[in-house]
C-alpha positions as a printed NumPy array, in Angstrom:
array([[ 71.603, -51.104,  12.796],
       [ 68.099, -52.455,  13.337],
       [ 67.67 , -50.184,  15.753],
       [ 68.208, -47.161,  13.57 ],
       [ 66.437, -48.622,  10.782],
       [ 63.588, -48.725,  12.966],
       [ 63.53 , -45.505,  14.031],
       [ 64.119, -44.218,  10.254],
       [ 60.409, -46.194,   9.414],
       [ 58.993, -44.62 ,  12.021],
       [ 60.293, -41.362,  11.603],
       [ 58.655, -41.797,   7.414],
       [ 55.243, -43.285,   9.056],
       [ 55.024, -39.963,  10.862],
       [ 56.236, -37.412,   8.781],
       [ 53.723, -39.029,   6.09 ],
       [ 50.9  , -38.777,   8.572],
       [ 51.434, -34.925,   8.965],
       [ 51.456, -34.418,   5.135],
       [ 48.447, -36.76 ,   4.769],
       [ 45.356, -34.177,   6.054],
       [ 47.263, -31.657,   3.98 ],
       [ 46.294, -33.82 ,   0.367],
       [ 43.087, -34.681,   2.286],
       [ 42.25 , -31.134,   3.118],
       [ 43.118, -30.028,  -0.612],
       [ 40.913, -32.643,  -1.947],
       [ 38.226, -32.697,  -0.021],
       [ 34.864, -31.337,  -1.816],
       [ 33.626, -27.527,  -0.6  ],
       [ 31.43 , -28.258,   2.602],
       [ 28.074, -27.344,   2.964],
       [ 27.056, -24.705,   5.222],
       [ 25.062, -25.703,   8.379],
       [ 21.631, -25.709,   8.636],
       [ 20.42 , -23.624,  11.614],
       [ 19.925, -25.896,  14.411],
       [ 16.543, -24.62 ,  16.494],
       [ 15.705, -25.872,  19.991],
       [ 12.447, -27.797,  18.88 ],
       [ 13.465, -28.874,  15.513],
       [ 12.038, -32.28 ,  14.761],
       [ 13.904, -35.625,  13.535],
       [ 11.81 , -35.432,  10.288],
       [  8.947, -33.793,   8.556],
       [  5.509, -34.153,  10.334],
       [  3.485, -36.517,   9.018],
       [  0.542, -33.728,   9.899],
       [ -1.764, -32.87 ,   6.933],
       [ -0.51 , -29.337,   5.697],
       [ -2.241, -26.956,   8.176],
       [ -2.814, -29.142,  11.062],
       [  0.751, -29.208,  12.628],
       [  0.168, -25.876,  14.283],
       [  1.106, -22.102,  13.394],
       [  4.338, -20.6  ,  12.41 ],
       [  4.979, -18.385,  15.382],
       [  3.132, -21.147,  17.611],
       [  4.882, -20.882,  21.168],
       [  6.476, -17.004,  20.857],
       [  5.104, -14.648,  23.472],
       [  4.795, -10.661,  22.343],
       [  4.773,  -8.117,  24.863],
       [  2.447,  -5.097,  22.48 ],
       [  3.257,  -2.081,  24.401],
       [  2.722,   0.243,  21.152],
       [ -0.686,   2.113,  20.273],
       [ -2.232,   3.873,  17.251],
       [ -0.962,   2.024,  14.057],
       [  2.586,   1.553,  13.652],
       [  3.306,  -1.103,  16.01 ],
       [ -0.371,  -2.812,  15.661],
       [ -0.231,  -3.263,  12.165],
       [  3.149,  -5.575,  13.438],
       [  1.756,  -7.513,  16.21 ],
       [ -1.436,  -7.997,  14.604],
       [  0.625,  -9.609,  11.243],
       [  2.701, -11.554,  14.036],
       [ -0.816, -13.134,  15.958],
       [ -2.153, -13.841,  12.399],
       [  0.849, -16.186,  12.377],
       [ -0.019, -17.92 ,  15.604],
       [  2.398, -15.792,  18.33 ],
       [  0.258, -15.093,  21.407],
       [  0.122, -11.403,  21.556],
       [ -0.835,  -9.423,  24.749],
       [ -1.794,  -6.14 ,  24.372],
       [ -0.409,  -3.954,  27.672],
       [ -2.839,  -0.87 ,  27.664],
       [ -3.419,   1.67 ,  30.199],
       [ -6.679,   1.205,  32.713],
       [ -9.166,   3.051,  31.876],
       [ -8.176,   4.494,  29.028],
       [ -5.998,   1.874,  26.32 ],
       [ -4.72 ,   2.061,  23.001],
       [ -6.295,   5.842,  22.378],
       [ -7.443,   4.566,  18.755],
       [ -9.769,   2.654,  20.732],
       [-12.153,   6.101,  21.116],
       [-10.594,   7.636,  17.778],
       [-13.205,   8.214,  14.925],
       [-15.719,   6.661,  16.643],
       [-18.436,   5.469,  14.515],
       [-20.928,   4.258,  17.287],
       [-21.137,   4.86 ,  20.976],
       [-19.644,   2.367,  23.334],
       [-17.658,   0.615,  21.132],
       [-14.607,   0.145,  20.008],
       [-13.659,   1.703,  16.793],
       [-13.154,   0.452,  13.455],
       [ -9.583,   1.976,  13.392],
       [ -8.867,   0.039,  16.19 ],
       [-10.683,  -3.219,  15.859],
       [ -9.138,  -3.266,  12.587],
       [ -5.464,  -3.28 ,  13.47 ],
       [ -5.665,  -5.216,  16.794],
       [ -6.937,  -8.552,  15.869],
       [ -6.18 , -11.601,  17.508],
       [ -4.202, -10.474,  20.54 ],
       [ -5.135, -10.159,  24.216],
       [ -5.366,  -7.243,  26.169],
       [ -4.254,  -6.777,  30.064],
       [ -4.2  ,  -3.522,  31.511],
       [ -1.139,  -2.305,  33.47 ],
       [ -0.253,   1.101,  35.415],
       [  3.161,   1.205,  34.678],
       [  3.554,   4.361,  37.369],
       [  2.731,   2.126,  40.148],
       [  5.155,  -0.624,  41.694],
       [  2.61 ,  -3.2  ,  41.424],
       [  2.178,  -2.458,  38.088],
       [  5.741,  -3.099,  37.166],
       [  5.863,  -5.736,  38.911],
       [  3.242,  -7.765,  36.542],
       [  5.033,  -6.169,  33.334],
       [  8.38 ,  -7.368,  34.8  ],
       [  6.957, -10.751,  35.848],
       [  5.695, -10.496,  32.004],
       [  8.748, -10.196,  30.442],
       [ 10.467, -13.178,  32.198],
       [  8.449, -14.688,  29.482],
       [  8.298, -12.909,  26.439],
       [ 10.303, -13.361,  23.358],
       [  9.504,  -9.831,  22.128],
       [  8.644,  -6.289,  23.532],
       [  7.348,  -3.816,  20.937],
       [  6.279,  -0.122,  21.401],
       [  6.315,   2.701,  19.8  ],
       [  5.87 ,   5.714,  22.446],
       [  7.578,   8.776,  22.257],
       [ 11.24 ,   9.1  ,  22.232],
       [ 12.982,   7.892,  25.895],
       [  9.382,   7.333,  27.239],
       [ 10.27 ,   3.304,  28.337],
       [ 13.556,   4.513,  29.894],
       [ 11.482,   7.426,  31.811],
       [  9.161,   4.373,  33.264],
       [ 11.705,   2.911,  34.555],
       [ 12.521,  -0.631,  31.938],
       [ 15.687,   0.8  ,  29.532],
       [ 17.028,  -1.683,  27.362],
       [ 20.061,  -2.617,  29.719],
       [ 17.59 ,  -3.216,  32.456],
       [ 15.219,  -5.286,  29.651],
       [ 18.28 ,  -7.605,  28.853],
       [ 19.418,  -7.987,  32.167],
       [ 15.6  ,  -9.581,  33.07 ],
       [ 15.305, -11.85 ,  30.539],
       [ 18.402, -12.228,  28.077],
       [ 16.201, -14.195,  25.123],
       [ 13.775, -10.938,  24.946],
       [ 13.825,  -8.913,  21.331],
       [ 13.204,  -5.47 ,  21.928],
       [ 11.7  ,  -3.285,  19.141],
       [ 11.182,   0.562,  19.138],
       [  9.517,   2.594,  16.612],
       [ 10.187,   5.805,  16.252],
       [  9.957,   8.761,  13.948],
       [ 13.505,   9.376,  13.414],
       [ 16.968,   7.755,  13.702],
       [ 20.065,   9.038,  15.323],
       [ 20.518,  12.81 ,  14.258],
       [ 18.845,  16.239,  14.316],
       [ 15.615,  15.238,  14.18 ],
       [ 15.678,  12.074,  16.654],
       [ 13.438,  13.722,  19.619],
       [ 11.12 ,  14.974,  17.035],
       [  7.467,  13.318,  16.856],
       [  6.256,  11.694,  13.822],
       [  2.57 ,  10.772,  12.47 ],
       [  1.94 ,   8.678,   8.892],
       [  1.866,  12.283,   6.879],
       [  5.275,  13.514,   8.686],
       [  6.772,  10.464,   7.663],
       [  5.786,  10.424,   4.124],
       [  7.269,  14.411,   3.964],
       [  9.987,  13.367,   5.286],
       [ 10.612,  10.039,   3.577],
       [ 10.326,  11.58 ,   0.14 ],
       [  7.142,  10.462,  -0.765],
       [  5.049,  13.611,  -0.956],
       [  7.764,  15.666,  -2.912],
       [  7.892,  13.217,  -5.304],
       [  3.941,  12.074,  -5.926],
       [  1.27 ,  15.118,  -6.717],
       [  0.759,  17.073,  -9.846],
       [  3.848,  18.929, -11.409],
       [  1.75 ,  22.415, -11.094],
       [  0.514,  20.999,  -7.793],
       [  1.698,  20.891,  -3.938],
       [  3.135,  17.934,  -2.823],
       [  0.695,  15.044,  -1.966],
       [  0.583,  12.253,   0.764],
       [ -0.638,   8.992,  -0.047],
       [ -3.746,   7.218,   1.545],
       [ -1.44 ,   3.991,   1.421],
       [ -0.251,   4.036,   5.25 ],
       [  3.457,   3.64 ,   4.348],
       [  4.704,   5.475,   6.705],
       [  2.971,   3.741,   9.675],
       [  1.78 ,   0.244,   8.425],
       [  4.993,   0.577,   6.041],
       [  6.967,   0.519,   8.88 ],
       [  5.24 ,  -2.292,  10.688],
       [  5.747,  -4.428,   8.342],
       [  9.747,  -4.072,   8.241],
       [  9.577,  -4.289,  11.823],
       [  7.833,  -7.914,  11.472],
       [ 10.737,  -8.761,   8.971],
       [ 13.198,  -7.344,  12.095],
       [ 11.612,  -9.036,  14.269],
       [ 11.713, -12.665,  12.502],
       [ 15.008, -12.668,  11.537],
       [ 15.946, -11.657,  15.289],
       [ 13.988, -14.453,  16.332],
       [ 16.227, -16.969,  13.793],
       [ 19.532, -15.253,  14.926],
       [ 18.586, -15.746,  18.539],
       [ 18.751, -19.444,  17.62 ],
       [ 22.487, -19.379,  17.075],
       [ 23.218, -16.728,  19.761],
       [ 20.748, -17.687,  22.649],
       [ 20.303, -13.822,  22.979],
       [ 18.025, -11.561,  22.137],
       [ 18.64 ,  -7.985,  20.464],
       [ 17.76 ,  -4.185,  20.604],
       [ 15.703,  -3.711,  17.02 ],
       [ 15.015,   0.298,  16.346],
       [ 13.278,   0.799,  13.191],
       [ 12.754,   5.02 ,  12.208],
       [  9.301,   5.699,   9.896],
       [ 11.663,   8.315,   7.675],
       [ 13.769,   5.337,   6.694],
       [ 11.344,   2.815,   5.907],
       [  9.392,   5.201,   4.279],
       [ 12.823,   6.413,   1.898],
       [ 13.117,   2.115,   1.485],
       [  9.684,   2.559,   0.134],
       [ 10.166,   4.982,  -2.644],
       [ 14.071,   4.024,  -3.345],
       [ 12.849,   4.469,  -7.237],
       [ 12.88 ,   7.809,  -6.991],
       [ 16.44 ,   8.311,  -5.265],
       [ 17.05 ,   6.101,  -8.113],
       [ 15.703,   8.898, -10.458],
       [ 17.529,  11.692,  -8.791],
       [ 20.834,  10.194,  -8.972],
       [ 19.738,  10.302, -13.003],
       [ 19.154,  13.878, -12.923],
       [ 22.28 ,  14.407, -10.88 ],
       [ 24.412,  13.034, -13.627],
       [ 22.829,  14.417, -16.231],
       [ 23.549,  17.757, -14.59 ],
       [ 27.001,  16.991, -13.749],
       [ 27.354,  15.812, -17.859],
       [ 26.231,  18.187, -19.483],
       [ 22.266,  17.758, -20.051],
       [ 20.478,  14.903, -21.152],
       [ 21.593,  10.965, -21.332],
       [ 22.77 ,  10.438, -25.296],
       [ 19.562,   8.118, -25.625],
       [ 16.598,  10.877, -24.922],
       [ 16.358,  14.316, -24.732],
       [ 16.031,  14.546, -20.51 ],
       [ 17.459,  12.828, -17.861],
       [ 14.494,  10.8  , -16.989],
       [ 12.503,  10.249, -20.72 ],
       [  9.873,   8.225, -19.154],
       [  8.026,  11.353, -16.849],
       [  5.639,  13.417, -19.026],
       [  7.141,  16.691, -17.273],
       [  8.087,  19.439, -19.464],
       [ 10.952,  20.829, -17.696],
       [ 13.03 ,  19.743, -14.633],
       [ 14.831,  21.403, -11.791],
       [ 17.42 ,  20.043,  -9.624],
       [ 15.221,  17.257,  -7.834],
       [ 12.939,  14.635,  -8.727],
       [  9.563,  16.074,  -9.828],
       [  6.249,  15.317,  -9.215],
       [  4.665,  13.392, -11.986],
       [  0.856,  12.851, -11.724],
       [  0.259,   9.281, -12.6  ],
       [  3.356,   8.668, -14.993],
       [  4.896,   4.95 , -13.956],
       [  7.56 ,   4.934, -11.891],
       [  9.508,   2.15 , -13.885],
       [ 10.624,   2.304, -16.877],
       [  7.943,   1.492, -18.795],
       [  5.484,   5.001, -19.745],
       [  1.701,   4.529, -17.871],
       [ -1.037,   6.122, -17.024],
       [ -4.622,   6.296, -15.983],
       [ -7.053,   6.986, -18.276],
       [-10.668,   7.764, -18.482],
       [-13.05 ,   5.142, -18.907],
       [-17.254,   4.965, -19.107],
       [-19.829,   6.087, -17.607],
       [-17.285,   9.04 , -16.401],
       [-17.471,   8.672, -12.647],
       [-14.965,   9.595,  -9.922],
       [-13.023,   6.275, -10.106],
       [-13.481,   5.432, -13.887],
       [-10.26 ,   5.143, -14.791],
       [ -7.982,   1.956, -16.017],
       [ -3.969,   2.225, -15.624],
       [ -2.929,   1.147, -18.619],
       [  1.639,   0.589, -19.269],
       [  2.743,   0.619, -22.517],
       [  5.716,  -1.649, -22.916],
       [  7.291,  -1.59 , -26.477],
       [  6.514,  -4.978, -27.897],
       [  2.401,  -4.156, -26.89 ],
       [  2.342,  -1.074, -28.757],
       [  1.495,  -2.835, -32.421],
       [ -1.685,  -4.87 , -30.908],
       [ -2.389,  -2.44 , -29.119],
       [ -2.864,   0.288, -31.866],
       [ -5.089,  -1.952, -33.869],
       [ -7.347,  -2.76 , -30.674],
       [ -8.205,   0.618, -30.603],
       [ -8.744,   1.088, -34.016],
       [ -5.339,   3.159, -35.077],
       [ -3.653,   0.252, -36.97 ],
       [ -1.417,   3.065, -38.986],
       [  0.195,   4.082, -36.094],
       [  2.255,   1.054, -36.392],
       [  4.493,   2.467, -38.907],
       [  3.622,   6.177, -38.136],
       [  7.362,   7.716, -37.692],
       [  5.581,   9.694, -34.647],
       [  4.791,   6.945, -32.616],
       [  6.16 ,   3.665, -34.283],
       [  9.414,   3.841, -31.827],
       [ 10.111,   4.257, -28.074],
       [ 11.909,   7.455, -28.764],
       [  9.158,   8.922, -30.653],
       [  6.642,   7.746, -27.93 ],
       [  8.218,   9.298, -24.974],
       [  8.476,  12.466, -26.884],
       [  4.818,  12.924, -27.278],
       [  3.535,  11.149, -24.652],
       [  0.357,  13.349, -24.029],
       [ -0.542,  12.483, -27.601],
       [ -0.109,   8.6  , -26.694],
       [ -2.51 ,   8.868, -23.987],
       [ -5.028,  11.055, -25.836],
       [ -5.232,   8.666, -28.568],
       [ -5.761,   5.218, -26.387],
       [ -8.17 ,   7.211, -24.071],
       [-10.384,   8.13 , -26.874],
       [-10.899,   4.315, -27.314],
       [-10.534,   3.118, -23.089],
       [-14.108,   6.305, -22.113],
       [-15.841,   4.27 , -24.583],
       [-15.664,   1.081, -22.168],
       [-16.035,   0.572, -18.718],
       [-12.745,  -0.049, -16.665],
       [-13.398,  -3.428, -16.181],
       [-14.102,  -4.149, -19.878],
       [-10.53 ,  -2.421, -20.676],
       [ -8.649,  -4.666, -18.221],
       [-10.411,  -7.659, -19.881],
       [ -9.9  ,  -6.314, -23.881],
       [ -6.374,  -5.12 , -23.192],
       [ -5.168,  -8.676, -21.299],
       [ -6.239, -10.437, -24.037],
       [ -3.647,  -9.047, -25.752],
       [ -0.82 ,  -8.882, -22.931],
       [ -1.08 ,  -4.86 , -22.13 ],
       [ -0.393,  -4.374, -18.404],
       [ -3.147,  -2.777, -16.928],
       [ -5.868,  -2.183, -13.811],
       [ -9.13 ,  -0.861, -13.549],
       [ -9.032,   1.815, -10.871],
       [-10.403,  -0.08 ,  -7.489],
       [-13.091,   2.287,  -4.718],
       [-12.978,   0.974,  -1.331],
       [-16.574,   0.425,  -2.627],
       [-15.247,  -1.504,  -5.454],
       [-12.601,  -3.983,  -3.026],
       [-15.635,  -4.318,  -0.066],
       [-18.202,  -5.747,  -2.673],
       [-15.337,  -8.098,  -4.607],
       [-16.367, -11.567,  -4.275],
       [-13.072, -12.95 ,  -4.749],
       [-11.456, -11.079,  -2.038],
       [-13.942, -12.46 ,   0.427],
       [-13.731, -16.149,  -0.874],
       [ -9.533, -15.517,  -0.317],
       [-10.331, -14.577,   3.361],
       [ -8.783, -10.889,   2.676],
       [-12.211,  -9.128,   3.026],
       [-13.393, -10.776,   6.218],
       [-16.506, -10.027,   8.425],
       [-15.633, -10.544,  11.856],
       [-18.366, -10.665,  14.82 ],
       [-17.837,  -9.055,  17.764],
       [-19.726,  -8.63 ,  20.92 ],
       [-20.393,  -4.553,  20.834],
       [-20.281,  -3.21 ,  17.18 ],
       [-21.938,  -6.551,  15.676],
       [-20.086,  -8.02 ,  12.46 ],
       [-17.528,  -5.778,  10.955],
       [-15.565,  -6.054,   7.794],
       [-11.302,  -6.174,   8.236],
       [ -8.556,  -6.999,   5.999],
       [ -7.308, -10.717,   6.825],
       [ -4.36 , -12.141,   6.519],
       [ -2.693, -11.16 ,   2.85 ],
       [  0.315, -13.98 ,   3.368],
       [ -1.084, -17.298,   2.126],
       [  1.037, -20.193,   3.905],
       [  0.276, -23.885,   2.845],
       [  1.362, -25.12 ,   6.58 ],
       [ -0.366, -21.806,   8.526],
       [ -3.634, -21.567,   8.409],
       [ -5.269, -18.207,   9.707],
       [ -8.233, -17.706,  11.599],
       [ -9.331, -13.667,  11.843],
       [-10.09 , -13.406,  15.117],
       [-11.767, -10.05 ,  16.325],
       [-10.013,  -7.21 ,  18.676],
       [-10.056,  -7.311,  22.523],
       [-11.873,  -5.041,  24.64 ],
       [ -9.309,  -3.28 ,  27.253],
       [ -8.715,  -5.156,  30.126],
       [-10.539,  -8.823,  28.493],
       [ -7.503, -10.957,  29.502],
       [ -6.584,  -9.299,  32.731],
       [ -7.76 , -11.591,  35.038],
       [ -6.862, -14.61 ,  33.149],
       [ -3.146, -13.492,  32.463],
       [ -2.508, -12.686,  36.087],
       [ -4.225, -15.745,  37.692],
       [ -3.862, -18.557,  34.952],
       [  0.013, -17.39 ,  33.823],
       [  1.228, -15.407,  36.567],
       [  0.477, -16.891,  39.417],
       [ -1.91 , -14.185,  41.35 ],
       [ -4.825, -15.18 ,  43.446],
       [ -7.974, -13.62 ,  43.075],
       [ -7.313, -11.644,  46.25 ],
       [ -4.056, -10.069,  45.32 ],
       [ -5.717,  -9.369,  41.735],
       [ -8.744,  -7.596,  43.658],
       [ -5.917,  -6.073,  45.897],
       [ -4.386,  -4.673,  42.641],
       [ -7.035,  -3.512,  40.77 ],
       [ -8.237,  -1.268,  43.726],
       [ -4.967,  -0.014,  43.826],
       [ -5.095,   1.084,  40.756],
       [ -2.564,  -1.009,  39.236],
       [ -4.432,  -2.884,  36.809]])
């Protein structure tokens, strides 16, 4: 009997031990998820003062095997932020910007000093053995490869990504191309294909006009900068995987991610179409465009804002080529606004008192608040019209932004010395990080770092560099 009565507690001590993480389990408060662990991450926050604990890409190696301004405009944002960038350019020749729009003789240009600063440059002939050799011995260390050649030009030398991943595992390999997977994916692309084929020249011109490209570089800087964002968060994933990844970035796309307002706008017009005219709340599909008739895609719409607000530039004094202030009219500005400019009565005038009544006249709108904006300068409208909360910017020359004070004091108008043009103005650094402190540093000249890279990082001795270079590897 004690036996069995034994054996029944025991058989209740177990059976309640089972059921036990069960009522834990339901109890038990939602867990956090975990932070990403990194390799170097330190037991607690340095006790550095802010900008003296080193850079943010301190310690990440970037192979820059792309040219022109697509993949520059990446690895030149990417050495801003502290990763040691070497430049692989062809002897004799390099990155071809290098002699593009040359302003002065022997010396680099401006369109290359401006989008290669920071970074080192080593010279490789990739068609020779020894050549690959270095470039292999290269990539043993690099967290990233970038380029942006041609379409199946790395796989033609001789490094496709298979044979990349199988030399060093960790290395993030980014290509930039024209086009993505489809009819048009062996086609070549410059900024102004990219744009027409993005859908931002259809959609930005004059509505009697052809379509117009941009001088913002969206389609080639545009697409730099989502390749940096590609490029960072396969550097963070790589943390949790211990691999690195194949990154492909097409202009057309990022150039479409660029101007998704306007796919926005044609989905408008598409239901419109499909609903028989015009949303119930205007009288055409997209109210805020001054256009006077639209066709089955988005149209082009001068300078008419592309949110939902109604702006425009307008004419300001003394009349010159850039005297103009954009100027958005949201609805609560309208009242202050009209008595600014000396037209208190449109306030209550059924015309232009309401939204509605706005949008349907807009080219009387504008015609009444640029009689009072050419009477002022631009900059004298941005300050009257923030006073009373009206969105608005004077209309900025290159002239304008190289003379700004303000900019230079910020460190994004920067003169940078350099040892064959002189001092040159750039564009720093426009990300401001409390903990990364940049330093514009100017462009290489081809070949600088060579020697150093091969001897210092690579092992060579000066007689196999010699040995090399008359080879015509390096």
């Amino acid at each position: 009997m004690a036996k069995k009565a034994a054996k029944k507690k025991a058989a209740s001590k177990t059976k309640a031990r089972k059921a036990a993480p069960a009522k834990r389990k339901a109890a038990a408060p939602a867990r956090r998820p975990k932070a990403i662990a990194t390799a170097a991450a330190p037991a607690k926050p340095s006790s550095k003062p802010w900008g003296a604990a080193g850079k943010a890409l301190d310690g990440i190696r970037i192979l820059d095997m792309s040219h022109v301004q697509a993949g520059p405009s990446a690895t030149q944002m990417l050495a801003w932020l502290g990763a040691d960038v070497i430049k692989v350019e062809m002897p004799g020749r390099g990155d071809i910007t290098r002699g593009q729009l040359m302003d002065m003789p022997d010396a680099d240009s401006l369109y290359f000093t401006m989008l290669n600063s920071n970074k080192r440059s080593i010279t490789i002939n990739m068609k020779s053995e020894a050549g690959k050799e270095v470039f292999t011995k290269l990539l043993k260390s690099a967290d990233v490869l970038i380029e942006n050649f041609g379409p199946g030009v790395m796989d033609r030398q001789g490094f496709p990504w298979e044979l990349i991943h199988k030399i060093n595992p960790r290395t993030i390999y980014a290509s930039i191309k024209g086009f993505g997977a489809g009819p048009y994916v062996d086609c070549k692309a410059y900024e102004n294909v990219a744009q027409c084929m993005g859908g931002s020249a259809s959609t930005t011109g004059w509505e009697d006009g052809a379509p117009t490209v941009t001088g913002a570089q969206i389609g080639d800087s545009g697409t730099g900068m989502h390749c940096v964002a590609a490029i960072l968060a396969s550097l963070i994933q790589r943390q949790k995987t211990g691999r690195g990844q194949r990154v492909e970035l097409a202009m057309q796309d990022c150039v479409l991610n660029l101007v998704r307002v306007k796919l926005r706008d044609q989905q408008r017009i598409d239901w419109a179409a499909a609903n028989g005219g015009a949303p119930k709340w205007g009288k055409k599909a997209l109210p805020e465009y001054p256009n006077k008739t639209f066709g089955e895609a988005v149209p082009r719409a001068g300078n008419a804002s592309g949110g939902g607000q109604p702006g425009n530039a307008l004419k300001c004094a003394p009349g010159g080529p850039n005297d103009y202030c954009y100027v958005i009219i949201q609805p609560h500005v309208w009242e202050p606004l009209a008595k600014l400019i000396g037209r208190p009565e449109l306030v209550t005038d059924p015309n232009f008192a309401s939204v509605p009544a706005r949008l349907a006249r807009l080219d009387e709108v504008w015609a009444v608040v640029e009689a009072w904006t050419s009477k002022h300068s631009k900059f004298e409208v941005m300050r009257q019209l923030n006073e009373i909360d009206v969105p608005c910017g004077p209309i900025m020359s290159m002239k304008d932004l190289s003379d700004d004070k303000s900019l230079a004091e910020r460190g994004i108008i920067v003169d940078v010395p350099h040892p064959k043009r002189g001092s040159y103005k750039t564009v720093g650094c426009p990300l401001q990080m409390s903990d990364t402190k940049v330093e514009v540093k100017r462009s290489p000249l081809l070949g600088e770092h060579t020697d150093e890279i091969l001897a210092k990082e690579l092992g060579y001795s000066k007689a196999d560099i010699e040995k090399m270079r008359q080879g015509g590897a390096i």
